[in-house]
Every structure is written in C-alpha cells, then in structure tokens.
C-alpha cells in the first residue's frame, strides 16, 4: 500500500507539474483575460446603483457572460485543453509505455492522470469566473454565488469526459475538438430534444433555472429541465466517465508507434 | 530501502505456445521458450516478431492464445511488472525533463520513496556513465545519451527481469563496448536479460542463449554452438585453397555431400550438405591426394550466416 502511495503520488505530481508549466496553461490565460477585459468595458455601460438596475444587469450578464462566454466557450475549452492532455499527452507523445510497464495498477494510472488534470480544469475555470464576477460589480457578485455550481459541475463533467476520450483514442485532442464542434455546438443548439445529448445543455438548463427569478429566460426552442435533474446528469456524466476510463485503461492494449 | 526483487535461479520468463494476432495478421505463431537467468539474445529481422515478444513479455499486450509468465506471474499483472525493467525501442521521453529527473520519476513510479529513488537513480546513472550529463534536459541529448537514459530507467529499480529492445541503436562504438560489458555484468548478477537485436554479431559473445525469430516463428533456440551444430547438416559454403584447383574440383563434384563447385581464382567454392561427413571425406582425400590442400575456410558459419540460412527457409 505504501509503495502504491509513493508511485501514485509521484504520477500525480509529475503530471500536474508538466501540465501547469505547459503551453496550454499559458494559452488559456488569453481567452480568460479577453472575457475580463470585455466585462470591464461592458460594466461602464450598465449602471448598478438601484436594485432594478442590478437585476437588469444580472440578467444580461447571465445571458452574455455566464452562458455564452463561460458555459458555451471557456469551460469546454479549458476542460478540453487539460482533459485531453493529461493522459492523452502521454499517448500522443508515446511516453505511455513507461507508465504501463511500471508496477502500479493500470487503472490507477488513469485515476492519477485525472487527479492531476481535474483540479487544473476546476481551478482555472473558477478563478476566471471569480475574476470576471469581481470586475462586473454588484451584479457579478450575485452571479458568482448563484451560477458557480453549474459552472463547477460543468467543468468537472467536461474534464472527466475528455479524460475518457483520451483513454479511448490515440489522438484525443482532434476527436475532442470534433466532438465540441458537432455535438456541443451544433446538436446543442438544434431545436427539440436532440440537444439533450450535449453536456452544455445541462449547464445552460441549470443556469436558466437559477436565473428565473431575475428574468433570465431561455430561447423559445430551449426547454430547460429542472436544476436537480441537471445536477444529476452532470454528476452522472462525470462519474460514468471516470469509471469507464479506469476500466478502459485497465483492459485496453496500447501499442506505441515505432520511432 | 524497499524490498528488492528476489534473485534466484527460478527467476524466468515463460512463453507457452504463444500466438498473437493483430487483426487478421499473425504477429507471433505458437512460440514457446523459457528464459533462464543470464543474457538471452532475441534475434530476427525487422518484422520478425521481436517487438511483439517484448510487448508480450512486458505486459503491454496479451497473447491471443497461450500464456506469458514472468517469475510465475501473468506478464500483464502489476505484480510481474514490479520485477520488470523495460527499455523500449521507441525514442520518446518527457523532453523538457532533465535525464536525472526522468530516471528518478521512473523509480518513484515503481513505489520507492523520493530518498530511495534518488539513491537508485544515481546508481543507475553511474552504471550507464551518465552521472555528469544527467542534469541536462532530455531534448538536448544525442541518440546515444538518450539510449543510456532509457537503460538507466530500466535497471534503476534493480529488476530481476530486464527486457532491452534494440538497446544499442544509435550508440557509438565506444559506448557499445561499455554497454555490452554492462549487459554481461547484469547477466552475471543472475538477472534474466532478454536483449533484442538484428545485429547478432555484436552481442553473440555475451549470449547464454539465442532465440531466432523468422516471420513470427521461433526457428532456433539454444546456444550459438548448439544452433551451429544443428546447422551442421544444412547447406554450408566453404572456400578451399589447393596448389591445383581443377583436380580438386573434379574430385569433389562427384561427392554426394557436394551440391555445387565453383573455381574462383585460387579458391574452390564448395556448397556442401552434411558438413560433418564432408569434412571426414575431405580429410581422407587431403592425406592421399597428390596435390596439397592449403586452406579450408567456412564462409558462412558465423552468427549472421545462421540468420541468413534461417531466413531463407521455405
């Protein structure tokens, strides 16, 4: 057990260190900074002295910043970037062989990679959201408390799902980008129930439900499900992805390409 | 210090009627062998199945049929891998990491504490002569240095079974000599070393056993001597030098052991079958003939010839 602990800790810390100091981390600062700058400019155009003004601003902030910039863009991008490179980086670089021939259970390699990846996804998302809400003034402070749960669980669900893709396919980044474009963007915005195949549907549903008292309304073609239902689906996606990724890595053969 | 791998003579790798398919393609065909402690050379051309053997033995893939065991455990299992050191043929690393950190990380992934990992990594780096160069990032290394780091990570945790896939690729001649000494040393320590190569001549001196793979089949197994003995009855090319070539050639052409005779300058090239019987008759002839036999030189009894012969089998 102690041996396993040493090995697993080494795997998590090495993966975290590599991801933290990677180009991905640096590149992700730019979209987050762009959103912050947008909010900074936008704030001046919406006075927030009166309660009605705050509610009106919150409604707009939710629609534009929380739903379109965070739920539909930044959260999946951050999750895709880190989620596919934790385990997927080793697959693409061909270094997974060094891990698979060590005396640690294969499933624990998947879990270790996820344990290093998920905190980065969550911390990056939450930190960017916190900074944005701070810059948005009183409406932002209300939005911070209200919409953190859907964004948090959305980041977790996306992170775990992209990690599963990394366990399943050799080039997970490409597949994840295709998935994000077709399933999340295209299907996620189609009328009807087909959009329920996308993770973003449940994040947006949850946000709309929370935002109802402030007049945040979904488009007429978007029929949100209950907040509890959204939470259950996002947690289930995360849990199922984790379990499936452990099972896949435990069972799957990985044949590295010849140099 | 954590418990180290047991070192006894029962340590071995077992392939028991192993077949491995890659889709419809057969990569390995009913291969059986046992590896004792010491150096065993796995020899074959590219595509012969060497890498499949290595991947099966290192538990990266599973056999389609048969079983592969390391020290009595399924090679796929975590327990088997605790006693395994694997030097893959792929040249991939965490490029930004210094060589020393990479070796330490690999030792830590075997379950050693940071302090133990430091000690074992330094020991391994010393064995591959990389102590003073291990502080540099891996991306700055030459091919030979990268090979040494791969070896260091394989042997750092002192495994009982070492699988070295083309470990001399890209290493300069001086470095090769050092590494060959290291492999011999590891074998002498009682470790089971399986070394794959397509350059048998280089490593034949340290091989306790040679496995020859051709098109996924194990076609020969044993010491080089045993394999040569087995080849004794197989066609062999000899060069004879006598003071009169044509009478010698005329004499030989009628022998049942002789397949062909060719006079080439001062030499008579003879392709023979049943070399043992041929040598006996030739001795007899040399003693009685009016001409003098000056020299007899087998042209293909070296290890490469063994391979050449085996590769040409129908």
Coordinates of C-alpha atoms in Angstrom, one line a residue:
Chain A
X1 CA 0.0 0.0 0.0
X2 CA 2.9 2.4 0.9
X3 CA 4.6 1.5 -2.4
X4 CA 1.4 2.2 -4.3
X5 CA 1.0 5.6 -2.4
X6 CA 4.6 6.6 -3.4
X7 CA 4.0 5.7 -7.0
X8 CA 0.7 7.3 -7.3
X9 CA 1.8 10.5 -5.6
X10 CA 4.7 10.7 -8.0
X11 CA 2.5 10.2 -11.0
X12 CA 0.0 12.9 -9.9
X13 CA 2.6 15.4 -9.0
X14 CA 4.7 14.9 -12.2
X15 CA 1.6 15.2 -14.4
X16 CA 0.4 18.3 -12.6
X17 CA 3.8 19.9 -12.8
X18 CA 4.0 19.1 -16.6
X19 CA 0.5 20.5 -17.3
X20 CA 1.0 23.5 -15.1
X21 CA 4.1 24.6 -16.9
X22 CA 2.8 23.7 -20.3
X23 CA 1.9 26.0 -23.2
X24 CA -1.7 25.1 -22.7
X25 CA -1.8 26.9 -19.3
X26 CA -0.3 30.0 -20.9
X27 CA -2.6 30.0 -23.9
X28 CA -5.7 29.6 -21.8
X29 CA -4.9 32.9 -20.0
X30 CA -5.7 34.8 -23.2
X31 CA -9.4 33.9 -23.6
X32 CA -9.9 34.3 -19.8
X33 CA -8.2 37.7 -20.0
X34 CA -10.3 38.7 -23.0
X35 CA -13.5 37.9 -21.1
X36 CA -12.3 40.0 -18.2
X37 CA -11.5 42.9 -20.5
X38 CA -14.9 42.7 -22.1
X39 CA -16.6 42.7 -18.8
X40 CA -14.5 45.7 -17.7
X41 CA -15.6 47.7 -20.7
X42 CA -19.2 46.5 -20.5
X43 CA -19.6 47.4 -16.8
X44 CA -19.4 51.1 -17.5
X45 CA -22.4 50.9 -19.9
X46 CA -24.7 49.5 -17.2
X47 CA -25.3 51.5 -14.0
X48 CA -25.9 49.4 -10.9
X49 CA -27.0 51.9 -8.3
X50 CA -30.6 50.8 -8.0
X51 CA -31.8 47.2 -7.2
X52 CA -33.8 47.1 -10.5
X53 CA -30.6 48.1 -12.4
X54 CA -28.7 45.3 -10.7
X55 CA -31.3 42.8 -11.6
X56 CA -31.4 44.0 -15.2
X57 CA -27.6 43.9 -15.4
X58 CA -27.5 40.5 -13.8
X59 CA -30.0 39.2 -16.4
X60 CA -27.8 40.5 -19.2
X61 CA -24.6 39.3 -17.5
X62 CA -26.0 35.8 -17.2
X63 CA -27.1 35.6 -20.8
X64 CA -23.9 37.1 -22.4
X65 CA -21.1 36.3 -20.0
X66 CA -22.2 33.2 -17.9
X67 CA -24.0 31.3 -20.7
X68 CA -22.2 32.3 -23.9
X69 CA -18.7 33.1 -22.7
X70 CA -18.3 30.6 -19.8
X71 CA -20.8 27.7 -20.2
X72 CA -20.5 27.5 -24.0
X73 CA -16.9 28.5 -24.6
X74 CA -14.4 28.8 -21.7
X75 CA -15.4 25.8 -19.6
X76 CA -15.3 23.3 -22.6
X77 CA -12.1 24.9 -23.9
X78 CA -10.3 24.6 -20.6
X79 CA -11.6 21.1 -20.0
X80 CA -10.7 20.1 -23.5
X81 CA -7.2 21.6 -23.2
X82 CA -6.3 19.9 -19.9
X83 CA -8.6 16.9 -20.0
X84 CA -7.2 15.6 -23.3
X85 CA -3.5 16.2 -22.5
X86 CA -3.2 14.6 -19.0
X87 CA -3.4 11.1 -20.3
X88 CA -3.7 11.9 -24.0
X89 CA -0.4 13.8 -24.0
X90 CA 1.4 10.6 -23.0
X91 CA -0.4 8.7 -25.7
X92 CA 0.4 11.2 -28.4
X93 CA 4.0 11.6 -27.3
X94 CA 4.4 7.8 -27.0
X95 CA 5.6 8.0 -23.4
X96 CA 2.7 6.0 -22.0
X97 CA 4.8 2.8 -22.4
X98 CA 7.0 4.0 -19.5
X99 CA 3.9 4.2 -17.2
X100 CA 2.2 0.9 -18.4
X101 CA 5.3 -1.1 -17.7
X102 CA 5.6 0.1 -14.1
X103 CA 4.5 -1.9 -11.1
X104 CA 1.3 0.1 -10.5
X105 CA -2.2 -1.0 -11.5
X106 CA -3.2 0.3 -14.8
X107 CA -6.4 1.8 -13.6
X108 CA -4.5 3.9 -11.1
X109 CA -2.6 5.5 -13.9
X110 CA -5.9 6.7 -15.3
X111 CA -7.0 7.9 -11.9
X112 CA -3.7 9.6 -11.2
X113 CA -3.8 11.5 -14.5
X114 CA -7.3 12.6 -13.8
X115 CA -6.4 13.6 -10.2
X116 CA -3.7 15.9 -11.7
X117 CA -5.9 17.2 -14.5
X118 CA -9.3 17.9 -12.9
X119 CA -8.0 20.4 -10.2
X120 CA -6.4 22.4 -13.0
X121 CA -9.7 22.4 -15.0
X122 CA -11.8 23.4 -12.0
X123 CA -9.3 25.9 -10.5
X124 CA -8.8 27.6 -13.9
X125 CA -12.5 27.9 -14.6
X126 CA -13.4 29.0 -11.1
X127 CA -10.6 31.5 -10.9
X128 CA -11.5 33.0 -14.3
X129 CA -15.2 33.2 -13.2
X130 CA -14.3 34.8 -9.9
X131 CA -12.2 37.4 -11.6
X132 CA -14.9 38.2 -14.1
X133 CA -17.6 38.4 -11.4
X134 CA -15.5 40.7 -9.3
X135 CA -15.0 43.0 -12.3
X136 CA -18.7 43.0 -13.1
X137 CA -19.7 44.8 -9.8
X138 CA -22.8 44.0 -7.7
X139 CA -24.5 42.0 -10.4
X140 CA -21.3 40.0 -10.8
X141 CA -21.2 39.3 -7.0
X142 CA -24.7 37.9 -7.2
X143 CA -23.9 35.9 -10.3
X144 CA -20.8 34.4 -8.5
X145 CA -22.8 32.8 -5.8
X146 CA -25.7 31.8 -8.0
X147 CA -24.0 30.3 -11.0
X148 CA -20.9 28.7 -9.5
X149 CA -22.5 25.3 -9.0
X150 CA -23.5 24.7 -12.7
X151 CA -20.1 26.0 -13.9
X152 CA -18.2 23.9 -11.4
X153 CA -20.1 20.7 -12.2
X154 CA -20.0 21.5 -15.9
X155 CA -16.2 21.8 -15.7
X156 CA -16.0 18.5 -13.8
X157 CA -18.2 16.7 -16.3
X158 CA -16.3 18.1 -19.3
X159 CA -13.0 17.3 -17.7
X160 CA -13.9 13.7 -16.9
X161 CA -15.5 13.2 -20.3
X162 CA -12.4 14.5 -22.2
X163 CA -10.2 12.3 -20.0
X164 CA -12.3 9.3 -21.1
X165 CA -11.7 10.3 -24.7
X166 CA -8.0 10.3 -24.0
X167 CA -8.2 6.8 -22.7
X168 CA -10.2 5.6 -25.7
X169 CA -8.5 7.1 -28.7
X170 CA -4.9 7.8 -29.7
X171 CA -5.4 11.4 -30.8
X172 CA -7.9 12.7 -28.3
X173 CA -7.5 16.4 -29.0
X174 CA -8.6 16.0 -32.5
X175 CA -11.6 13.9 -31.5
X176 CA -12.5 16.3 -28.7
X177 CA -12.4 19.3 -31.0
X178 CA -14.7 17.5 -33.5
X179 CA -17.0 16.5 -30.6
X180 CA -17.1 20.1 -29.3
X181 CA -17.9 21.4 -32.7
X182 CA -20.5 18.9 -33.7
X183 CA -22.2 17.7 -30.6
X184 CA -21.8 20.6 -28.2
X185 CA -22.1 23.5 -30.7
X186 CA -24.3 22.0 -33.5
X187 CA -26.5 19.5 -31.7
X188 CA -26.5 21.6 -28.5
X189 CA -28.3 24.4 -30.4
X190 CA -30.7 22.4 -32.5
X191 CA -34.4 22.7 -31.6
X192 CA -36.0 19.7 -30.0
X193 CA -34.7 17.1 -27.6
X194 CA -31.6 16.2 -29.6
X195 CA -29.7 19.0 -27.8
X196 CA -30.0 16.9 -24.6
X197 CA -27.1 14.8 -26.0
X198 CA -24.7 17.7 -25.2
X199 CA -23.2 18.4 -21.8
X200 CA -23.7 22.1 -22.4
X201 CA -27.5 21.7 -22.4
X202 CA -27.5 20.7 -18.8
X203 CA -25.2 23.5 -17.7
X204 CA -27.3 26.1 -19.5
X205 CA -30.5 24.5 -18.2
X206 CA -29.2 24.7 -14.7
X207 CA -28.3 28.4 -15.2
X208 CA -31.7 29.3 -16.7
X209 CA -33.4 27.6 -13.8
X210 CA -31.3 29.5 -11.2
X211 CA -31.8 32.8 -13.2
X212 CA -35.6 32.5 -13.5
X213 CA -36.2 34.9 -10.5
X214 CA -34.1 37.6 -12.2
X215 CA -35.8 37.3 -15.5
X216 CA -33.2 35.2 -17.3
X217 CA -35.3 33.4 -19.9
X218 CA -34.2 30.7 -22.3
X219 CA -35.0 31.0 -26.1
X220 CA -38.4 29.6 -27.0
X221 CA -36.8 26.5 -28.6
X222 CA -34.9 25.7 -25.4
X223 CA -36.8 23.8 -22.8
X224 CA -34.7 23.6 -19.7
X225 CA -35.1 20.6 -17.3
X226 CA -35.0 21.0 -13.5
X227 CA -31.9 22.1 -11.7
X228 CA -31.8 18.9 -9.7
X229 CA -32.0 16.9 -13.0
X230 CA -29.2 18.9 -14.5
X231 CA -27.0 18.3 -11.4
X232 CA -27.8 14.6 -11.5
X233 CA -26.9 14.3 -15.2
X234 CA -23.6 16.3 -14.9
X235 CA -22.5 14.3 -11.9
X236 CA -23.5 11.1 -13.7
X237 CA -21.6 12.0 -16.8
X238 CA -18.5 12.7 -14.6
X239 CA -18.9 9.5 -12.6
X240 CA -19.5 7.3 -15.5
X241 CA -16.6 8.8 -17.5
X242 CA -14.3 8.3 -14.6
X243 CA -15.3 4.6 -14.1
X244 CA -15.2 3.9 -17.8
X245 CA -11.8 5.5 -18.2
X246 CA -10.4 3.3 -15.4
X247 CA -11.9 0.2 -16.9
X248 CA -10.6 1.1 -20.4
X249 CA -7.1 1.7 -19.2
X250 CA -7.1 -1.5 -17.1
X251 CA -8.2 -3.6 -20.1
X252 CA -7.0 -1.8 -23.3
X253 CA -3.8 -2.7 -25.0
X254 CA -1.7 0.4 -26.0
X255 CA 0.7 -0.2 -28.8
X256 CA 3.1 2.6 -29.3
X257 CA 4.2 3.6 -32.8
X258 CA 7.8 2.6 -33.8
X259 CA 10.2 5.5 -33.6
Chain B
X1 CA 15.2 0.6 1.4
X2 CA 12.2 -1.2 -0.1
X3 CA 12.3 -4.9 -0.6
X4 CA 14.2 -5.7 -3.8
X5 CA 13.4 -8.4 -6.3
X6 CA 14.3 -11.9 -5.3
X7 CA 17.4 -13.2 -7.0
X8 CA 17.3 -16.9 -7.5
X9 CA 17.6 -19.4 -10.3
X10 CA 13.8 -20.0 -10.5
X11 CA 13.5 -16.5 -12.0
X12 CA 12.5 -16.8 -15.6
X13 CA 10.2 -15.7 -18.4
X14 CA 7.9 -18.4 -19.9
X15 CA 6.3 -18.3 -23.3
X16 CA 3.9 -21.2 -23.6
X17 CA 2.5 -21.8 -27.1
X18 CA 2.0 -18.1 -27.5
X19 CA 0.2 -16.8 -30.6
X20 CA -0.6 -13.2 -31.2
X21 CA -2.8 -11.8 -33.9
X22 CA -3.0 -8.2 -35.0
X23 CA -6.4 -8.3 -36.6
X24 CA -6.1 -10.8 -39.5
X25 CA -2.2 -10.6 -39.4
X26 CA -0.3 -13.1 -37.3
X27 CA 2.5 -11.4 -35.3
X28 CA 3.7 -14.4 -33.4
X29 CA 2.9 -18.1 -34.2
X30 CA 2.9 -20.7 -31.4
X31 CA 6.1 -19.6 -29.8
X32 CA 7.3 -21.4 -26.7
X33 CA 10.5 -20.8 -24.8
X34 CA 11.8 -20.3 -21.3
X35 CA 14.4 -17.8 -20.2
X36 CA 16.9 -18.7 -17.5
X37 CA 18.9 -16.1 -15.6
X38 CA 21.7 -14.6 -17.8
X39 CA 21.6 -12.9 -21.2
X40 CA 19.4 -14.2 -23.9
X41 CA 19.5 -12.7 -27.3
X42 CA 16.4 -12.4 -29.3
X43 CA 17.4 -12.2 -32.9
X44 CA 15.4 -11.6 -36.1
X45 CA 15.0 -9.2 -39.0
X46 CA 12.6 -6.3 -38.8
X47 CA 9.1 -7.6 -38.7
X48 CA 10.1 -11.0 -37.5
X49 CA 8.2 -10.6 -34.2
X50 CA 10.8 -9.3 -31.8
X51 CA 8.8 -6.3 -30.7
X52 CA 5.7 -8.5 -30.2
X53 CA 7.7 -10.8 -27.9
X54 CA 8.9 -7.7 -26.0
X55 CA 5.4 -6.2 -25.7
X56 CA 4.0 -9.5 -24.5
X57 CA 6.8 -10.1 -22.0
X58 CA 6.4 -6.5 -20.7
X59 CA 2.7 -6.9 -20.3
X60 CA 1.7 -4.2 -22.8
X61 CA -0.3 -6.6 -24.9
X62 CA -1.8 -10.0 -24.2
X63 CA -1.4 -13.2 -26.2
X64 CA -4.3 -14.2 -28.4
X65 CA -3.5 -17.8 -27.5
X66 CA -1.1 -19.4 -24.9
X67 CA 0.3 -17.7 -21.9
X68 CA 3.2 -15.4 -21.0
X69 CA 4.6 -15.5 -17.4
X70 CA 7.2 -13.5 -15.6
X71 CA 8.5 -15.1 -12.4
X72 CA 5.5 -17.3 -12.3
X73 CA 3.0 -14.5 -12.7
X74 CA 1.0 -13.4 -15.6
X75 CA 3.1 -10.8 -17.5
X76 CA 0.0 -8.5 -17.8
X77 CA -0.2 -8.3 -14.0
X78 CA 1.0 -5.5 -11.8
X79 CA 2.9 -8.0 -9.6
X80 CA 5.0 -9.2 -12.6
X81 CA 5.9 -5.6 -13.5
X82 CA 7.3 -4.9 -10.1
X83 CA 10.2 -7.1 -11.1
X84 CA 10.5 -5.9 -14.7
X85 CA 12.8 -3.4 -16.2
X86 CA 11.9 -2.4 -19.8
X87 CA 13.9 -0.4 -22.3
X88 CA 11.5 0.2 -25.2
X89 CA 12.7 0.7 -28.8
X90 CA 10.7 3.9 -29.2
X91 CA 12.7 7.1 -28.7
X92 CA 10.1 9.1 -26.7
X93 CA 10.6 11.0 -23.5
X94 CA 9.3 13.8 -21.4
X95 CA 11.6 16.0 -23.4
X96 CA 11.7 19.0 -21.1
X97 CA 12.7 16.9 -18.1
X98 CA 16.4 16.5 -17.2
X99 CA 17.6 12.9 -17.6
X100 CA 18.2 12.6 -13.8
X101 CA 14.6 13.7 -13.0
X102 CA 13.3 11.3 -15.6
X103 CA 15.1 8.3 -14.1
X104 CA 14.1 9.3 -10.6
X105 CA 10.4 9.6 -11.6
X106 CA 10.5 6.2 -13.2
X107 CA 12.0 4.7 -10.0
X108 CA 9.4 6.5 -7.9
X109 CA 6.7 5.1 -10.1
X110 CA 7.9 1.7 -9.0
X111 CA 6.9 2.6 -5.5
X112 CA 10.1 3.9 -4.0
X113 CA 10.3 6.9 -1.7
X114 CA 11.9 10.1 -3.0
X115 CA 15.0 9.4 -1.0
X116 CA 15.3 5.8 -2.2
X117 CA 14.6 6.9 -5.8
X118 CA 17.4 9.5 -5.6
X119 CA 19.8 6.8 -4.5
X120 CA 18.7 4.2 -7.0
X121 CA 18.7 6.7 -9.9
X122 CA 22.2 7.8 -9.1
X123 CA 23.4 4.2 -9.0
X124 CA 21.8 3.5 -12.4
X125 CA 23.1 6.7 -13.9
X126 CA 26.6 5.7 -12.8
X127 CA 26.2 2.3 -14.4
X128 CA 25.4 3.8 -17.8
X129 CA 28.0 6.5 -17.3
X130 CA 25.6 9.5 -17.3
X131 CA 26.1 10.9 -13.9
X132 CA 27.8 14.1 -15.1
X133 CA 25.4 14.7 -18.0
X134 CA 22.1 13.9 -16.4
X135 CA 21.3 17.4 -15.4
X136 CA 20.5 18.5 -19.0
X137 CA 17.0 18.4 -20.5
X138 CA 16.4 15.2 -22.5
X139 CA 15.7 17.1 -25.7
X140 CA 19.3 18.2 -25.8
X141 CA 20.7 14.7 -25.7
X142 CA 22.4 12.8 -28.5
X143 CA 20.9 9.5 -29.6
X144 CA 23.4 7.5 -27.6
X145 CA 22.7 9.5 -24.4
X146 CA 19.0 9.0 -24.8
X147 CA 19.6 5.3 -25.1
X148 CA 21.6 5.3 -21.9
X149 CA 18.9 7.1 -20.1
X150 CA 16.4 4.6 -21.3
X151 CA 18.7 1.9 -20.0
X152 CA 19.1 3.6 -16.7
X153 CA 15.4 3.9 -16.1
X154 CA 15.0 0.2 -16.9
X155 CA 17.6 -1.1 -14.5
X156 CA 17.4 1.6 -11.7
X157 CA 15.0 -0.3 -9.5
X158 CA 17.2 -3.4 -9.8
X159 CA 14.6 -5.6 -11.5
X160 CA 15.1 -9.4 -11.8
X161 CA 13.9 -9.4 -15.4
X162 CA 15.3 -6.9 -18.0
X163 CA 13.8 -6.6 -21.4
X164 CA 16.0 -4.5 -23.7
X165 CA 14.6 -3.7 -27.1
X166 CA 17.3 -2.7 -29.5
X167 CA 19.4 -1.1 -26.7
X168 CA 22.4 -0.4 -28.8
X169 CA 20.6 1.5 -31.5
X170 CA 22.3 4.9 -32.1
X171 CA 25.1 4.2 -29.6
X172 CA 28.7 4.9 -30.8
X173 CA 31.2 2.1 -31.0
X174 CA 32.9 3.1 -27.7
X175 CA 29.6 3.3 -26.0
X176 CA 28.5 0.0 -27.4
X177 CA 31.5 -1.7 -25.8
X178 CA 30.7 -0.2 -22.4
X179 CA 27.0 -1.2 -22.6
X180 CA 27.9 -4.7 -23.7
X181 CA 30.0 -5.0 -20.6
X182 CA 27.1 -3.8 -18.6
X183 CA 24.7 -6.4 -20.1
X184 CA 27.2 -9.1 -19.4
X185 CA 27.5 -7.9 -15.8
X186 CA 23.8 -7.8 -15.4
X187 CA 23.6 -11.4 -16.6
X188 CA 26.4 -12.4 -14.3
X189 CA 24.5 -10.9 -11.4
X190 CA 21.8 -13.5 -12.1
X191 CA 19.3 -11.3 -13.7
X192 CA 17.3 -12.5 -16.6
X193 CA 18.2 -10.3 -19.5
X194 CA 16.3 -10.5 -22.9
X195 CA 18.1 -8.4 -25.4
X196 CA 16.5 -8.0 -28.9
X197 CA 18.7 -7.1 -31.8
X198 CA 19.1 -7.5 -35.5
X199 CA 22.8 -7.3 -35.2
X200 CA 23.7 -10.7 -33.7
X201 CA 27.4 -10.4 -34.3
X202 CA 27.7 -7.6 -31.8
X203 CA 26.1 -9.4 -28.9
X204 CA 26.9 -13.1 -29.6
X205 CA 29.8 -13.2 -27.2
X206 CA 27.6 -12.5 -24.2
X207 CA 24.6 -14.6 -25.2
X208 CA 23.9 -17.5 -22.9
X209 CA 21.1 -18.4 -25.2
X210 CA 19.9 -17.2 -28.6
X211 CA 16.3 -17.2 -29.9
X212 CA 15.9 -16.7 -33.6
X213 CA 12.6 -15.5 -34.9
X214 CA 11.6 -15.6 -38.5
X215 CA 8.2 -14.4 -39.7
X216 CA 6.6 -14.8 -36.2
X217 CA 8.0 -18.3 -35.7
X218 CA 10.7 -19.3 -33.3
X219 CA 13.0 -21.2 -35.7
X220 CA 16.0 -21.8 -33.5
X221 CA 16.7 -21.8 -29.8
X222 CA 19.8 -22.6 -27.8
X223 CA 23.4 -21.5 -27.5
X224 CA 25.1 -20.4 -30.7
X225 CA 27.1 -23.6 -30.6
X226 CA 24.0 -25.7 -30.4
X227 CA 22.5 -23.8 -33.3
X228 CA 25.6 -24.3 -35.4
X229 CA 25.6 -28.0 -34.5
X230 CA 22.1 -28.2 -35.7
X231 CA 23.1 -26.4 -38.9
X232 CA 25.8 -29.0 -39.5
X233 CA 23.6 -30.9 -41.8
X234 CA 22.4 -27.8 -43.6
X235 CA 24.0 -26.4 -46.7
X236 CA 27.2 -24.6 -46.0
X237 CA 29.6 -22.6 -48.2
X238 CA 33.3 -23.4 -47.9
X239 CA 36.3 -22.0 -49.6
X240 CA 39.2 -24.4 -50.3
X241 CA 42.7 -23.4 -51.4
X242 CA 44.9 -26.0 -53.0
X243 CA 48.0 -25.8 -55.2
X244 CA 45.9 -27.4 -58.0
X245 CA 42.3 -26.2 -58.0
X246 CA 40.9 -28.1 -61.0
X247 CA 41.8 -31.7 -59.9
X248 CA 40.3 -30.8 -56.5
X249 CA 37.1 -29.5 -58.1
X250 CA 36.8 -32.6 -60.3
X251 CA 37.2 -34.9 -57.3
X252 CA 34.7 -33.0 -55.2
X253 CA 31.9 -32.8 -57.8
X254 CA 31.2 -36.5 -57.6
X255 CA 30.6 -36.5 -53.9
X256 CA 27.1 -36.9 -52.7
X257 CA 27.6 -34.2 -50.0
X258 CA 28.6 -31.6 -52.5
X259 CA 25.8 -29.5 -54.0
X260 CA 27.9 -27.2 -56.2
X261 CA 31.5 -26.5 -57.0
X262 CA 32.9 -23.3 -58.4
X263 CA 36.5 -22.4 -59.2
X264 CA 37.2 -18.7 -58.4
X265 CA 40.8 -17.6 -58.8
X266 CA 43.0 -19.6 -56.4
X267 CA 39.9 -20.8 -54.5
X268 CA 37.4 -23.5 -55.0
X269 CA 34.0 -22.6 -53.5
X270 CA 32.0 -25.6 -52.5
X271 CA 28.4 -25.7 -51.2
X272 CA 28.0 -28.8 -49.1
X273 CA 25.3 -30.6 -47.3
X274 CA 26.0 -32.8 -44.2
X275 CA 29.1 -30.9 -43.4
X276 CA 30.3 -33.4 -40.8
X277 CA 30.5 -36.2 -43.4
X278 CA 32.1 -33.9 -45.9
X279 CA 34.9 -32.9 -43.5
X280 CA 35.7 -36.6 -42.8
X281 CA 36.0 -37.4 -46.6
X282 CA 38.0 -34.3 -47.2
X283 CA 40.5 -35.2 -44.5
X284 CA 40.9 -38.6 -46.2
X285 CA 41.3 -37.0 -49.6
X286 CA 43.8 -34.5 -48.4
X287 CA 46.0 -37.2 -46.9
X288 CA 46.0 -39.3 -50.1
X289 CA 45.8 -36.7 -53.0
X290 CA 49.0 -35.7 -54.9
X291 CA 48.1 -32.1 -54.6
X292 CA 48.3 -30.1 -51.4
X293 CA 45.2 -28.6 -49.6
X294 CA 46.5 -25.3 -48.2
X295 CA 43.4 -23.8 -46.6
X296 CA 39.8 -24.5 -45.7
X297 CA 37.6 -21.5 -44.8
X298 CA 34.0 -21.8 -44.0
X299 CA 32.4 -18.7 -45.4
X300 CA 29.1 -18.7 -43.5
X301 CA 29.4 -20.4 -40.1
X302 CA 29.1 -17.0 -38.3
X303 CA 26.1 -15.9 -36.5
X304 CA 25.0 -13.8 -39.4
X305 CA 25.1 -16.9 -41.6
X306 CA 22.8 -18.7 -39.2
X307 CA 20.4 -15.9 -39.6
X308 CA 20.8 -15.8 -43.4
X309 CA 20.2 -19.5 -43.6
X310 CA 17.2 -19.4 -41.3
X311 CA 15.6 -16.5 -43.2
X312 CA 15.8 -18.4 -46.4
X313 CA 14.0 -21.4 -45.1
X314 CA 10.8 -22.3 -47.1

